[in-house]
mmCIF file of C-alpha atoms in Angstrom:
data_model
loop_
_atom_site.group_PDB
_atom_site.id
_atom_site.type_symbol
_atom_site.label_atom_id
_atom_site.label_comp_id
_atom_site.label_asym_id
_atom_site.label_seq_id
_atom_site.Cartn_x
_atom_site.Cartn_y
_atom_site.Cartn_z
ATOM 1 C CA MET A 1 -38.136 -60.139 -3.093
ATOM 2 C CA PHE A 2 -38.177 -59.891 -6.890
ATOM 3 C CA LEU A 3 -38.346 -56.090 -6.700
ATOM 4 C CA ASN A 4 -35.583 -55.945 -4.083
ATOM 5 C CA ILE A 5 -33.215 -57.855 -6.388
ATOM 6 C CA LEU A 6 -34.251 -56.083 -9.585
ATOM 7 C CA ILE A 7 -33.715 -52.528 -8.327
ATOM 8 C CA PRO A 8 -29.992 -52.914 -7.374
ATOM 9 C CA ARG A 9 -29.227 -54.705 -10.632
ATOM 10 C CA MET A 10 -30.939 -52.008 -12.702
ATOM 11 C CA LEU A 11 -29.163 -49.286 -10.708
ATOM 12 C CA LEU A 12 -25.814 -51.025 -11.297
ATOM 13 C CA GLY A 13 -26.500 -51.175 -15.058
ATOM 14 C CA ILE A 14 -27.461 -47.509 -15.157
ATOM 15 C CA ILE A 15 -24.389 -46.507 -13.149
ATOM 16 C CA ARG A 16 -22.156 -48.499 -15.481
ATOM 17 C CA LEU A 17 -23.865 -46.949 -18.513
ATOM 18 C CA PHE A 18 -23.724 -43.313 -17.388
ATOM 19 C CA TYR A 19 -20.619 -43.162 -15.185
ATOM 20 C CA THR A 20 -18.414 -42.354 -18.181
ATOM 21 C CA PHE A 21 -18.177 -38.677 -19.110
ATOM 22 C CA VAL A 22 -17.269 -36.584 -22.133
ATOM 23 C CA ILE A 23 -14.225 -34.416 -22.507
ATOM 24 C CA LEU A 24 -13.879 -32.933 -25.987
ATOM 25 C CA GLY A 25 -10.530 -31.329 -26.658
ATOM 26 C CA ALA A 26 -7.515 -31.227 -28.888
ATOM 27 C CA TYR A 27 -3.845 -31.637 -28.283
ATOM 28 C CA CYS A 28 -0.946 -31.932 -30.672
ATOM 29 C CA GLN A 29 1.967 -34.316 -30.401
ATOM 30 C CA ASN A 30 4.363 -32.266 -32.536
ATOM 31 C CA GLU A 31 7.355 -30.199 -31.504
ATOM 32 C CA PHE A 32 5.425 -27.012 -32.365
ATOM 33 C CA CYS A 33 1.691 -26.877 -31.614
ATOM 34 C CA THR A 34 0.921 -24.063 -34.055
ATOM 35 C CA ALA A 35 0.866 -26.208 -37.198
ATOM 36 C CA LEU A 36 -2.553 -27.842 -36.644
ATOM 37 C CA ARG A 37 -5.333 -27.659 -34.077
ATOM 38 C CA VAL A 38 -8.750 -29.232 -33.447
ATOM 39 C CA GLN A 39 -11.719 -27.266 -32.061
ATOM 40 C CA THR A 40 -14.720 -29.021 -30.454
ATOM 41 C CA VAL A 41 -18.101 -27.385 -29.736
ATOM 42 C CA PRO A 42 -19.443 -28.118 -27.189
ATOM 43 C CA ALA A 43 -16.552 -29.254 -25.017
ATOM 44 C CA ASN A 44 -18.810 -31.718 -23.099
ATOM 45 C CA PHE A 45 -22.068 -33.384 -24.103
ATOM 46 C CA ASP A 46 -24.973 -35.173 -22.462
ATOM 47 C CA PRO A 47 -26.359 -38.009 -24.658
ATOM 48 C CA TYR A 48 -29.917 -37.060 -23.588
ATOM 49 C CA SER A 49 -29.779 -33.303 -24.269
ATOM 50 C CA THR A 50 -26.977 -32.595 -26.776
ATOM 51 C CA ASP A 51 -28.228 -32.287 -30.376
ATOM 52 C CA LYS A 52 -24.850 -32.223 -32.124
ATOM 53 C CA ILE A 53 -21.076 -31.881 -31.717
ATOM 54 C CA ASN A 54 -18.767 -30.086 -34.181
ATOM 55 C CA ILE A 55 -15.142 -31.253 -34.437
ATOM 56 C CA THR A 56 -13.134 -28.898 -36.678
ATOM 57 C CA CYS A 57 -9.583 -29.407 -37.961
ATOM 58 C CA ILE A 58 -7.830 -26.067 -38.751
ATOM 59 C CA PRO A 59 -4.266 -25.318 -40.000
ATOM 60 C CA ASP A 60 -3.084 -22.734 -37.452
ATOM 61 C CA ASP A 61 -1.655 -19.736 -39.389
ATOM 62 C CA PRO A 62 0.577 -21.879 -41.645
ATOM 63 C CA ASN A 63 1.648 -19.142 -44.109
ATOM 64 C CA TYR A 64 5.208 -19.207 -42.823
ATOM 65 C CA TRP A 65 5.690 -22.982 -43.008
ATOM 66 C CA ALA A 66 3.390 -24.256 -45.805
ATOM 67 C CA ILE A 67 2.941 -23.208 -49.427
ATOM 68 C CA ASP A 68 0.154 -25.676 -50.172
ATOM 69 C CA VAL A 69 -2.170 -27.985 -48.150
ATOM 70 C CA VAL A 70 -2.561 -31.299 -50.017
ATOM 71 C CA THR A 71 -4.880 -33.395 -47.797
ATOM 72 C CA LEU A 72 -6.920 -33.082 -44.562
ATOM 73 C CA GLU A 73 -8.188 -36.359 -43.101
ATOM 74 C CA PHE A 74 -10.173 -37.516 -40.019
ATOM 75 C CA LYS A 75 -9.734 -40.964 -38.446
ATOM 76 C CA LYS A 76 -11.254 -42.554 -35.360
ATOM 77 C CA ASN A 77 -8.994 -44.537 -33.025
ATOM 78 C CA ASP A 78 -6.299 -44.511 -35.775
ATOM 79 C CA GLN A 79 -8.308 -47.040 -37.774
ATOM 80 C CA GLU A 80 -10.459 -46.576 -40.861
ATOM 81 C CA PRO A 81 -10.703 -43.033 -42.308
ATOM 82 C CA ILE A 82 -13.937 -41.135 -41.714
ATOM 83 C CA ALA A 83 -13.462 -38.292 -44.235
ATOM 84 C CA VAL A 84 -10.670 -37.338 -46.677
ATOM 85 C CA LEU A 85 -10.562 -33.776 -48.066
ATOM 86 C CA GLN A 86 -8.492 -32.909 -51.150
ATOM 87 C CA LYS A 87 -8.589 -30.037 -53.629
ATOM 88 C CA THR A 88 -10.613 -32.236 -55.983
ATOM 89 C CA GLY A 89 -13.332 -32.733 -53.351
ATOM 90 C CA LEU A 90 -14.445 -34.492 -50.149
ATOM 91 C CA THR A 91 -14.862 -38.268 -49.818
ATOM 92 C CA THR A 92 -16.092 -40.322 -46.867
ATOM 93 C CA GLY A 93 -14.393 -43.521 -45.744
ATOM 94 C CA PRO A 94 -15.621 -46.808 -44.250
ATOM 95 C CA GLY A 95 -15.353 -45.313 -40.738
ATOM 96 C CA ILE A 96 -18.248 -42.857 -41.349
ATOM 97 C CA LYS A 97 -21.391 -43.334 -39.224
ATOM 98 C CA SER A 98 -25.007 -42.670 -40.221
ATOM 99 C CA ASN A 99 -25.282 -39.716 -37.829
ATOM 100 C CA VAL A 100 -21.947 -38.140 -38.845
ATOM 101 C CA GLN A 101 -21.604 -35.523 -41.595
ATOM 102 C CA ALA A 102 -18.393 -34.028 -43.028
ATOM 103 C CA GLU A 103 -17.627 -30.814 -44.916
ATOM 104 C CA GLY A 104 -14.623 -28.591 -45.617
ATOM 105 C CA PHE A 105 -12.449 -26.700 -48.126
ATOM 106 C CA ILE A 106 -8.775 -26.579 -49.127
ATOM 107 C CA LYS A 107 -7.832 -23.095 -50.378
ATOM 108 C CA LYS A 108 -4.666 -21.496 -51.744
ATOM 109 C CA ASP A 109 -4.275 -19.634 -48.447
ATOM 110 C CA ALA A 110 -3.586 -22.568 -46.132
ATOM 111 C CA SER A 111 -4.906 -20.697 -43.071
ATOM 112 C CA GLN A 112 -8.394 -20.639 -44.667
ATOM 113 C CA SER A 113 -8.508 -24.430 -45.156
ATOM 114 C CA TRP A 114 -10.616 -26.541 -42.753
ATOM 115 C CA LEU A 115 -12.341 -29.909 -42.303
ATOM 116 C CA GLN A 116 -15.316 -30.385 -39.953
ATOM 117 C CA LEU A 117 -17.215 -33.399 -38.588
ATOM 118 C CA THR A 118 -20.787 -32.870 -37.300
ATOM 119 C CA ILE A 119 -22.079 -35.629 -34.979
ATOM 120 C CA ASN A 120 -25.886 -35.463 -34.752
ATOM 121 C CA ARG A 121 -27.524 -36.817 -31.575
ATOM 122 C CA PRO A 122 -24.212 -38.222 -30.239
ATOM 123 C CA SER A 123 -24.238 -41.494 -28.324
ATOM 124 C CA ALA A 124 -21.741 -43.905 -26.790
ATOM 125 C CA GLU A 125 -21.092 -45.325 -30.280
ATOM 126 C CA ASN A 126 -19.457 -42.020 -31.252
ATOM 127 C CA THR A 127 -16.958 -41.980 -28.378
ATOM 128 C CA GLY A 128 -13.246 -42.444 -29.066
ATOM 129 C CA THR A 129 -10.129 -40.576 -30.175
ATOM 130 C CA TYR A 130 -10.577 -38.530 -33.378
ATOM 131 C CA SER A 131 -7.295 -37.725 -35.139
ATOM 132 C CA CYS A 132 -6.874 -35.046 -37.806
ATOM 133 C CA ILE A 133 -4.008 -35.653 -40.282
ATOM 134 C CA MET A 134 -2.670 -32.970 -42.635
ATOM 135 C CA PHE A 135 -0.258 -33.457 -45.554
ATOM 136 C CA TYR A 136 1.278 -30.260 -46.948
ATOM 137 C CA LEU A 137 4.214 -28.963 -49.029
ATOM 138 C CA ASP A 138 6.792 -26.767 -47.299
ATOM 139 C CA GLU A 139 8.753 -23.978 -48.982
ATOM 140 C CA SER A 140 11.239 -26.553 -50.325
ATOM 141 C CA PHE A 141 8.376 -28.567 -51.880
ATOM 142 C CA ASN A 142 8.893 -31.375 -49.365
ATOM 143 C CA MET A 143 5.808 -33.343 -48.308
ATOM 144 C CA LYS A 144 5.200 -32.979 -44.546
ATOM 145 C CA LYS A 145 2.645 -34.474 -42.139
ATOM 146 C CA GLU A 146 0.978 -33.014 -39.025
ATOM 147 C CA MET A 147 -1.534 -34.606 -36.593
ATOM 148 C CA ALA A 148 -3.882 -33.367 -33.856
ATOM 149 C CA TYR A 149 -6.382 -35.196 -31.661
ATOM 150 C CA ALA A 150 -9.776 -34.831 -29.933
ATOM 151 C CA ASN A 151 -10.998 -37.288 -27.271
ATOM 152 C CA VAL A 152 -14.774 -37.883 -27.183
ATOM 153 C CA THR A 153 -16.361 -39.662 -24.181
ATOM 154 C CA VAL A 154 -19.753 -39.622 -22.456
ATOM 155 C CA ASP A 155 -20.487 -36.928 -19.860
ATOM 156 C CA LYS A 156 -21.369 -38.025 -16.309
ATOM 157 C CA PRO A 157 -25.178 -37.760 -15.846
ATOM 158 C CA ASP A 158 -27.175 -36.722 -12.764
ATOM 159 C CA LEU A 159 -27.431 -40.087 -10.963
ATOM 160 C CA ALA A 160 -29.830 -38.751 -8.340
ATOM 161 C CA ALA A 161 -32.322 -37.719 -11.027
ATOM 162 C CA ILE A 162 -31.929 -41.102 -12.749
ATOM 163 C CA VAL A 163 -32.536 -43.002 -9.491
ATOM 164 C CA THR A 164 -35.598 -40.856 -8.754
ATOM 165 C CA ASN A 165 -36.960 -41.538 -12.225
ATOM 166 C CA LEU A 166 -36.263 -45.254 -11.779
ATOM 167 C CA MET A 167 -38.109 -45.367 -8.449
ATOM 168 C CA GLU A 168 -41.097 -43.625 -10.055
ATOM 169 C CA ARG A 169 -41.080 -46.189 -12.836
ATOM 170 C CA MET A 170 -40.883 -49.026 -10.290
ATOM 171 C CA SER A 171 -43.870 -47.555 -8.429
ATOM 172 C CA SER A 172 -45.814 -47.425 -11.692
ATOM 173 C CA LEU A 173 -44.795 -51.049 -12.340
ATOM 174 C CA GLU A 174 -46.101 -52.144 -8.936
ATOM 175 C CA LYS A 175 -49.423 -50.445 -9.668
ATOM 176 C CA LEU A 176 -49.539 -52.194 -13.028
ATOM 177 C CA VAL A 177 -48.860 -55.575 -11.363
ATOM 178 C CA LYS A 178 -51.652 -54.930 -8.848
ATOM 179 C CA SER A 179 -54.008 -53.975 -11.671
ATOM 180 C CA GLN A 180 -53.041 -57.160 -13.547
ATOM 181 C CA GLU A 181 -53.818 -59.267 -10.465
ATOM 182 C CA ASP A 182 -57.287 -57.709 -10.320
ATOM 183 C CA VAL A 183 -57.756 -58.522 -13.982
ATOM 184 C CA ASN A 184 -56.663 -62.128 -13.325
ATOM 185 C CA LEU A 185 -59.270 -62.441 -10.547
ATOM 186 C CA GLU A 186 -61.960 -61.102 -12.864
ATOM 187 C CA GLN A 187 -60.852 -63.517 -15.584
ATOM 188 C CA GLY A 188 -61.021 -66.410 -13.070
ATOM 189 C CA HIS A 189 -64.583 -65.440 -12.235
ATOM 190 C CA GLN A 190 -65.460 -65.299 -15.932
ATOM 191 C CA LEU A 191 -63.839 -68.732 -16.406
ATOM 192 C CA LYS A 192 -65.988 -70.194 -13.636
ATOM 193 C CA LEU A 193 -69.089 -68.829 -15.327
ATOM 194 C CA GLN A 194 -67.957 -70.373 -18.604
ATOM 195 C CA GLN A 195 -67.412 -73.764 -16.919
ATOM 196 C CA ASP A 196 -70.934 -73.627 -15.484
ATOM 197 C CA TYR A 197 -72.260 -72.784 -18.930
ATOM 198 C CA ILE A 198 -70.385 -75.753 -20.441
ATOM 199 C CA THR A 199 -71.867 -78.050 -17.802
ATOM 200 C CA GLN A 200 -75.325 -76.861 -18.722
ATOM 201 C CA GLN A 201 -74.514 -77.425 -22.395
ATOM 202 C CA ASN A 202 -73.405 -81.024 -21.680
ATOM 203 C CA LEU A 203 -76.751 -81.739 -20.015
ATOM 204 C CA ILE A 204 -78.639 -80.910 -23.235
ATOM 205 C CA ALA A 205 -76.039 -82.457 -25.602
ATOM 206 C CA SER A 206 -78.259 -85.444 -26.400
ATOM 207 C CA GLY A 207 -80.755 -83.128 -28.110
ATOM 208 C CA MET A 208 -78.167 -81.385 -30.223
ATOM 209 C CA ASN A 209 -76.995 -84.164 -32.581
ATOM 210 C CA LYS A 210 -78.260 -82.302 -35.607
ATOM 211 C CA THR A 211 -76.472 -79.199 -34.458
ATOM 212 C CA LEU A 212 -73.301 -81.234 -33.933
ATOM 213 C CA ARG A 213 -73.498 -82.597 -37.481
ATOM 214 C CA GLU A 214 -73.790 -79.060 -38.783
ATOM 215 C CA GLN A 215 -70.856 -78.082 -36.641
ATOM 216 C CA ASP A 216 -68.906 -81.086 -37.975
ATOM 217 C CA PHE A 217 -69.549 -79.848 -41.501
ATOM 218 C CA THR A 218 -68.372 -76.377 -40.471
ATOM 219 C CA ILE A 219 -65.234 -77.863 -38.912
ATOM 220 C CA THR A 220 -64.508 -79.739 -42.133
ATOM 221 C CA ASN A 221 -64.674 -76.495 -44.050
ATOM 222 C CA GLN A 222 -62.443 -74.835 -41.475
ATOM 223 C CA MET A 223 -59.910 -77.677 -41.810
ATOM 224 C CA LYS A 224 -59.884 -77.090 -45.550
ATOM 225 C CA GLN A 225 -59.305 -73.391 -44.999
ATOM 226 C CA LEU A 226 -56.515 -74.245 -42.543
ATOM 227 C CA LYS A 227 -54.932 -76.474 -45.171
ATOM 228 C CA ASP A 228 -55.102 -73.641 -47.685
ATOM 229 C CA GLN A 229 -53.530 -71.339 -45.098
ATOM 230 C CA GLU A 230 -50.681 -73.823 -44.565
ATOM 231 C CA ASN A 231 -50.053 -73.910 -48.322
ATOM 232 C CA LYS A 232 -49.905 -70.107 -48.339
ATOM 233 C CA GLU A 233 -47.419 -70.169 -45.435
ATOM 234 C CA LYS A 234 -45.248 -72.662 -47.346
ATOM 235 C CA SER A 235 -45.286 -70.296 -50.333
ATOM 236 C CA GLN A 236 -44.273 -67.472 -48.032
ATOM 237 C CA ASP A 237 -41.423 -69.626 -46.648
ATOM 238 C CA ILE A 238 -40.166 -70.218 -50.203
ATOM 239 C CA PHE A 239 -40.313 -66.474 -50.872
ATOM 240 C CA ILE A 240 -38.436 -65.760 -47.620
ATOM 241 C CA HIS A 241 -35.707 -68.274 -48.555
ATOM 242 C CA ALA A 242 -35.362 -66.582 -51.943
ATOM 243 C CA GLN A 243 -35.014 -63.209 -50.193
ATOM 244 C CA ASN A 244 -32.369 -64.662 -47.864
ATOM 245 C CA ASP A 245 -30.420 -65.939 -50.880
ATOM 246 C CA LEU A 246 -30.642 -62.465 -52.443
ATOM 247 C CA ILE A 247 -29.427 -60.869 -49.186
ATOM 248 C CA ASN A 248 -26.496 -63.302 -49.014
ATOM 249 C CA ASN A 249 -25.628 -62.465 -52.628
ATOM 250 C CA LEU A 250 -25.737 -58.733 -51.858
ATOM 251 C CA GLN A 251 -23.562 -59.309 -48.774
ATOM 252 C CA GLY A 252 -21.000 -61.051 -50.938
ATOM 253 C CA LYS A 253 -20.981 -58.104 -53.326
ATOM 254 C CA LEU A 254 -20.569 -55.717 -50.379
ATOM 255 C CA ASP A 255 -17.610 -57.757 -49.116
ATOM 256 C CA SER A 256 -16.070 -57.632 -52.595
ATOM 257 C CA LEU A 257 -16.612 -53.855 -52.740
ATOM 258 C CA GLU A 258 -14.969 -53.458 -49.333
ATOM 259 C CA LYS A 259 -11.915 -55.385 -50.568
ATOM 260 C CA LYS A 260 -11.775 -53.123 -53.629
ATOM 261 C CA LEU A 261 -11.885 -50.069 -51.353
ATOM 262 C CA GLN A 262 -9.026 -51.502 -49.296
ATOM 263 C CA ASN A 263 -7.010 -52.084 -52.479
ATOM 264 C CA GLN A 264 -7.759 -48.500 -53.532
ATOM 265 C CA ASP A 265 -6.463 -47.276 -50.157
ATOM 266 C CA ARG A 266 -3.232 -49.191 -50.725
ATOM 267 C CA ARG A 267 -2.951 -47.691 -54.215
ATOM 268 C CA ASN A 268 -3.457 -44.227 -52.735
ATOM 269 C CA VAL A 269 -0.602 -44.882 -50.299
ATOM 270 C CA ASN A 270 1.654 -45.970 -53.188
ATOM 271 C CA GLN A 271 0.682 -42.873 -55.185
ATOM 272 C CA GLN A 272 1.552 -40.732 -52.167
ATOM 273 C CA LYS A 273 4.980 -42.366 -52.007
ATOM 274 C CA GLN A 274 5.463 -41.699 -55.730
ATOM 275 C CA LEU A 275 4.483 -38.057 -55.167
ATOM 276 C CA ASP A 276 7.079 -37.776 -52.385
ATOM 277 C CA ALA A 277 9.708 -39.258 -54.701
ATOM 278 C CA GLN A 278 8.761 -36.808 -57.484
ATOM 279 C CA CYS A 279 9.098 -33.897 -55.054
ATOM 280 C CA ASP A 280 12.596 -35.105 -54.161
ATOM 281 C CA VAL A 281 13.460 -35.372 -57.887
ATOM 282 C CA MET A 282 12.122 -31.830 -58.430
ATOM 283 C CA THR A 283 14.351 -30.487 -55.672
ATOM 284 C CA GLY A 284 17.329 -32.232 -57.234
ATOM 285 C CA LEU A 285 16.449 -30.822 -60.656
ATOM 286 C CA ARG A 286 16.374 -27.291 -59.264
ATOM 287 C CA HIS A 287 19.848 -27.699 -57.794
ATOM 288 C CA GLU A 288 21.053 -29.330 -61.031
ATOM 289 C CA ILE A 289 19.684 -26.443 -63.133
ATOM 290 C CA ALA A 290 21.424 -23.912 -60.880
ATOM 291 C CA ASP A 291 24.691 -25.851 -61.139
ATOM 292 C CA GLN A 292 24.325 -26.086 -64.934
ATOM 293 C CA GLY A 293 23.697 -22.340 -65.134
ATOM 294 C CA THR A 294 26.811 -21.582 -63.106
ATOM 295 C CA GLN A 295 28.865 -23.971 -65.236
ATOM 296 C CA LEU A 296 27.413 -22.496 -68.449
ATOM 297 C CA GLN A 297 28.309 -18.983 -67.312
ATOM 298 C CA LYS A 298 31.865 -20.087 -66.573
ATOM 299 C CA GLU A 299 32.128 -21.753 -70.003
ATOM 300 C CA ILE A 300 30.787 -18.665 -71.790
ATOM 301 C CA LEU A 301 33.204 -16.374 -69.949
ATOM 302 C CA HIS A 302 36.017 -18.766 -70.755
ATOM 303 C CA THR A 303 34.968 -18.773 -74.434
ATOM 304 C CA MET A 304 34.841 -14.974 -74.457
ATOM 305 C CA GLU A 305 38.388 -14.803 -73.096
ATOM 306 C CA GLN A 306 39.612 -17.258 -75.717
ATOM 307 C CA ASP A 307 37.908 -15.445 -78.597
ATOM 308 C CA LYS A 308 38.523 -11.735 -78.025
ATOM 309 C CA ASN A 309 37.369 -11.039 -81.574
ATOM 310 C CA ALA A 310 33.776 -12.045 -80.735
ATOM 311 C CA SER A 311 31.747 -8.909 -81.397
ATOM 312 C CA PHE A 312 28.496 -9.739 -79.565
ATOM 313 C CA MET A 313 26.856 -12.226 -77.125
ATOM 314 C CA SER A 314 23.543 -12.126 -75.209
ATOM 315 C CA ALA A 315 22.166 -14.886 -72.975
ATOM 316 C CA PHE A 316 20.092 -15.388 -69.808
ATOM 317 C CA LEU A 317 18.864 -18.281 -67.644
ATOM 318 C CA ALA A 318 16.100 -17.571 -65.122
ATOM 319 C CA GLY A 319 13.680 -19.415 -62.841
ATOM 320 C CA TYR A 320 10.042 -18.764 -61.867
ATOM 321 C CA ASN A 321 9.183 -18.016 -58.215
ATOM 322 C CA ALA A 322 6.510 -20.521 -57.111
ATOM 323 C CA LYS A 323 5.068 -17.936 -54.677
ATOM 324 C CA ASP A 324 4.045 -15.617 -57.551
ATOM 325 C CA THR A 325 0.443 -15.881 -58.714
ATOM 326 C CA PHE A 326 -0.943 -15.260 -62.185
ATOM 327 C CA GLN A 327 -4.137 -15.377 -64.202
ATOM 328 C CA ALA A 328 -4.951 -16.234 -67.811
ATOM 329 C CA GLY A 329 -3.420 -13.665 -70.177
ATOM 330 C CA ASP A 330 -0.676 -12.526 -67.764
ATOM 331 C CA THR A 331 3.010 -12.288 -68.738
ATOM 332 C CA LEU A 332 5.134 -14.802 -66.809
ATOM 333 C CA ILE A 333 8.012 -13.019 -65.085
ATOM 334 C CA PHE A 334 11.074 -15.130 -64.252
ATOM 335 C CA ARG A 335 12.437 -13.160 -61.317
ATOM 336 C CA THR A 336 15.189 -15.557 -60.208
ATOM 337 C CA PRO A 337 18.357 -14.942 -62.321
ATOM 338 C CA LEU A 338 20.599 -17.978 -62.729
ATOM 339 C CA LEU A 339 22.671 -16.537 -65.614
ATOM 340 C CA ALA A 340 22.727 -13.041 -67.212
ATOM 341 C CA ILE A 341 25.051 -11.966 -70.050
ATOM 342 C CA GLY A 342 24.041 -8.485 -71.045
ATOM 343 C CA ASP A 343 20.911 -6.735 -69.827
ATOM 344 C CA ALA A 344 18.530 -7.674 -72.652
ATOM 345 C CA TYR A 345 16.118 -9.559 -70.340
ATOM 346 C CA ASN A 346 14.190 -7.430 -67.851
ATOM 347 C CA PHE A 347 13.697 -9.441 -64.646
ATOM 348 C CA SER A 348 10.961 -7.026 -63.530
ATOM 349 C CA SER A 349 8.768 -6.967 -66.660
ATOM 350 C CA GLY A 350 9.567 -10.411 -68.126
ATOM 351 C CA ILE A 351 10.379 -8.904 -71.590
ATOM 352 C CA TYR A 352 13.513 -9.653 -73.641
ATOM 353 C CA THR A 353 14.589 -6.784 -75.943
ATOM 354 C CA ALA A 354 16.915 -7.821 -78.813
ATOM 355 C CA PRO A 355 20.104 -5.697 -78.570
ATOM 356 C CA ARG A 356 20.992 -6.531 -82.216
ATOM 357 C CA SER A 357 19.335 -8.054 -85.236
ATOM 358 C CA GLY A 358 20.019 -11.773 -85.541
ATOM 359 C CA ILE A 359 18.864 -15.343 -84.880
ATOM 360 C CA TYR A 360 17.832 -16.129 -81.276
ATOM 361 C CA VAL A 361 17.058 -19.437 -79.510
ATOM 362 C CA PHE A 362 14.567 -19.605 -76.613
ATOM 363 C CA THR A 363 13.942 -22.688 -74.419
ATOM 364 C CA LEU A 364 11.185 -23.079 -71.778
ATOM 365 C CA SER A 365 10.632 -25.908 -69.244
ATOM 366 C CA VAL A 366 7.334 -26.162 -67.326
ATOM 367 C CA TYR A 367 6.700 -28.070 -64.086
ATOM 368 C CA LEU A 368 3.120 -27.800 -62.769
ATOM 369 C CA SER A 369 2.541 -28.440 -59.046
ATOM 370 C CA THR A 370 -1.120 -29.451 -59.495
ATOM 371 C CA VAL A 371 -3.402 -31.417 -61.830
ATOM 372 C CA GLY A 372 -4.741 -29.444 -64.824
ATOM 373 C CA TRP A 373 -3.709 -27.968 -68.172
ATOM 374 C CA VAL A 374 -1.904 -24.856 -69.405
ATOM 375 C CA TYR A 375 -1.153 -22.958 -72.663
ATOM 376 C CA ILE A 376 1.992 -20.775 -72.748
ATOM 377 C CA ASP A 377 2.913 -18.580 -75.770
ATOM 378 C CA ILE A 378 6.268 -17.043 -76.714
ATOM 379 C CA LYS A 379 5.415 -13.773 -78.474
ATOM 380 C CA THR A 380 7.390 -11.353 -80.641
ATOM 381 C CA ASN A 381 5.739 -8.016 -79.862
ATOM 382 C CA GLU A 382 2.062 -9.184 -79.978
ATOM 383 C CA ASP A 383 2.480 -12.119 -82.405
ATOM 384 C CA SER A 384 2.757 -15.679 -81.073
ATOM 385 C CA VAL A 385 5.782 -17.507 -82.520
ATOM 386 C CA ALA A 386 5.585 -20.696 -80.416
ATOM 387 C CA THR A 387 3.055 -22.366 -78.074
ATOM 388 C CA VAL A 388 3.409 -25.130 -75.480
ATOM 389 C CA HIS A 389 0.317 -27.033 -74.347
ATOM 390 C CA GLY A 390 0.613 -29.208 -71.240
ATOM 391 C CA GLU A 391 -2.076 -31.444 -69.739
ATOM 392 C CA PHE A 392 -0.882 -32.610 -66.324
ATOM 393 C CA ARG A 393 -2.437 -35.757 -64.853
ATOM 394 C CA HIS A 394 -0.030 -36.016 -61.894
ATOM 395 C CA TYR A 395 1.730 -33.607 -59.577
ATOM 396 C CA TRP A 396 5.016 -32.199 -60.981
ATOM 397 C CA ASP A 397 4.552 -33.429 -64.554
ATOM 398 C CA GLN A 398 6.927 -31.715 -67.036
ATOM 399 C CA THR A 399 6.736 -30.323 -70.557
ATOM 400 C CA SER A 400 9.140 -28.134 -72.533
ATOM 401 C CA LEU A 401 9.419 -25.890 -75.620
ATOM 402 C CA SER A 402 12.281 -24.694 -77.829
ATOM 403 C CA THR A 403 12.067 -22.217 -80.728
ATOM 404 C CA ILE A 404 14.365 -20.254 -83.061
ATOM 405 C CA VAL A 405 13.322 -16.662 -83.854
ATOM 406 C CA SER A 406 14.769 -13.987 -86.170
ATOM 407 C CA LEU A 407 14.602 -10.630 -84.357
ATOM 408 C CA LYS A 408 15.397 -7.089 -85.364
ATOM 409 C CA GLU A 409 17.305 -4.768 -83.094
#
């Protein structure tokens, strides 16, 4: 009867354990599904035969909607982050598991950026909804967010094979029980022989007083050894208590570290909000500069009309196209004209040629859309007449330069 009850209960546990199945996939919840996608290989997995699962987050041909990918991030069940990828490197979050590895790159070409999770020997602990979150800058330097998902569950196993295996194990268990019963019978026989031997020993006990005294002395020594052993065990108990206190102390430090990590996450969120606000300010500054250029052109034209005796005037106001790329030693070319009086500045070569000898004023403003440093020189022919050095610790930091130069025609 014990076996009849045990088998259905074990079958029910196995069915409950393996009846779930795995579907790995990705779907996006955005209006357009081309911004971000998640690939999973393999699409389904068996916890007994699958070695690993790769979940890869890929920006899907974003060259037309993104100028820069800022962050790629994986979360599980929209809770703690597993991995966060930025240009400065990859960090793992509190949601990472011991059998999960992360790797990826963020490149200038957004379509070549990716973030991948590798789950080694996946189990039921790794099931859930994995969300990939991407923050990027659009062509207007506005911070945008995209999300895509992959659902991971356990694949349905072959129940017939499991039941067959279970029945074979139950048969082996029955054989083991039968073998144990035989051993018990043999032990009972040996016990009977020992009882007979003890009876015989009791019959000759009167002649063994000397032997008993020797045994009593031996027992005394054994009691002393037992006492020494108890003292050793007490010492071990003290050592174990000290280890427990050390473990509790370490646990407290771990809890404190976890709180610090949570505070750092909140600071990261605040920094992200500040970055969004700076992007909005940058957009406003661009519009303000364009408006100031238009107004300055109107004022200069008005001044020229009022003073018809003015013999000469040369001025330009231009902006740099953020899509242009450059390397160290290149000449910066401001291709976007905001104001042009005369044709002294060449918007194709980036060179200003003095139309007449005189005193000239040049002003340069620099906004850097990344963290780093830069040196920019203003040169007359090949000689540097002014240098601006900017070290940028935040996105969209600003520095500027003004200089007065005497030029010949």
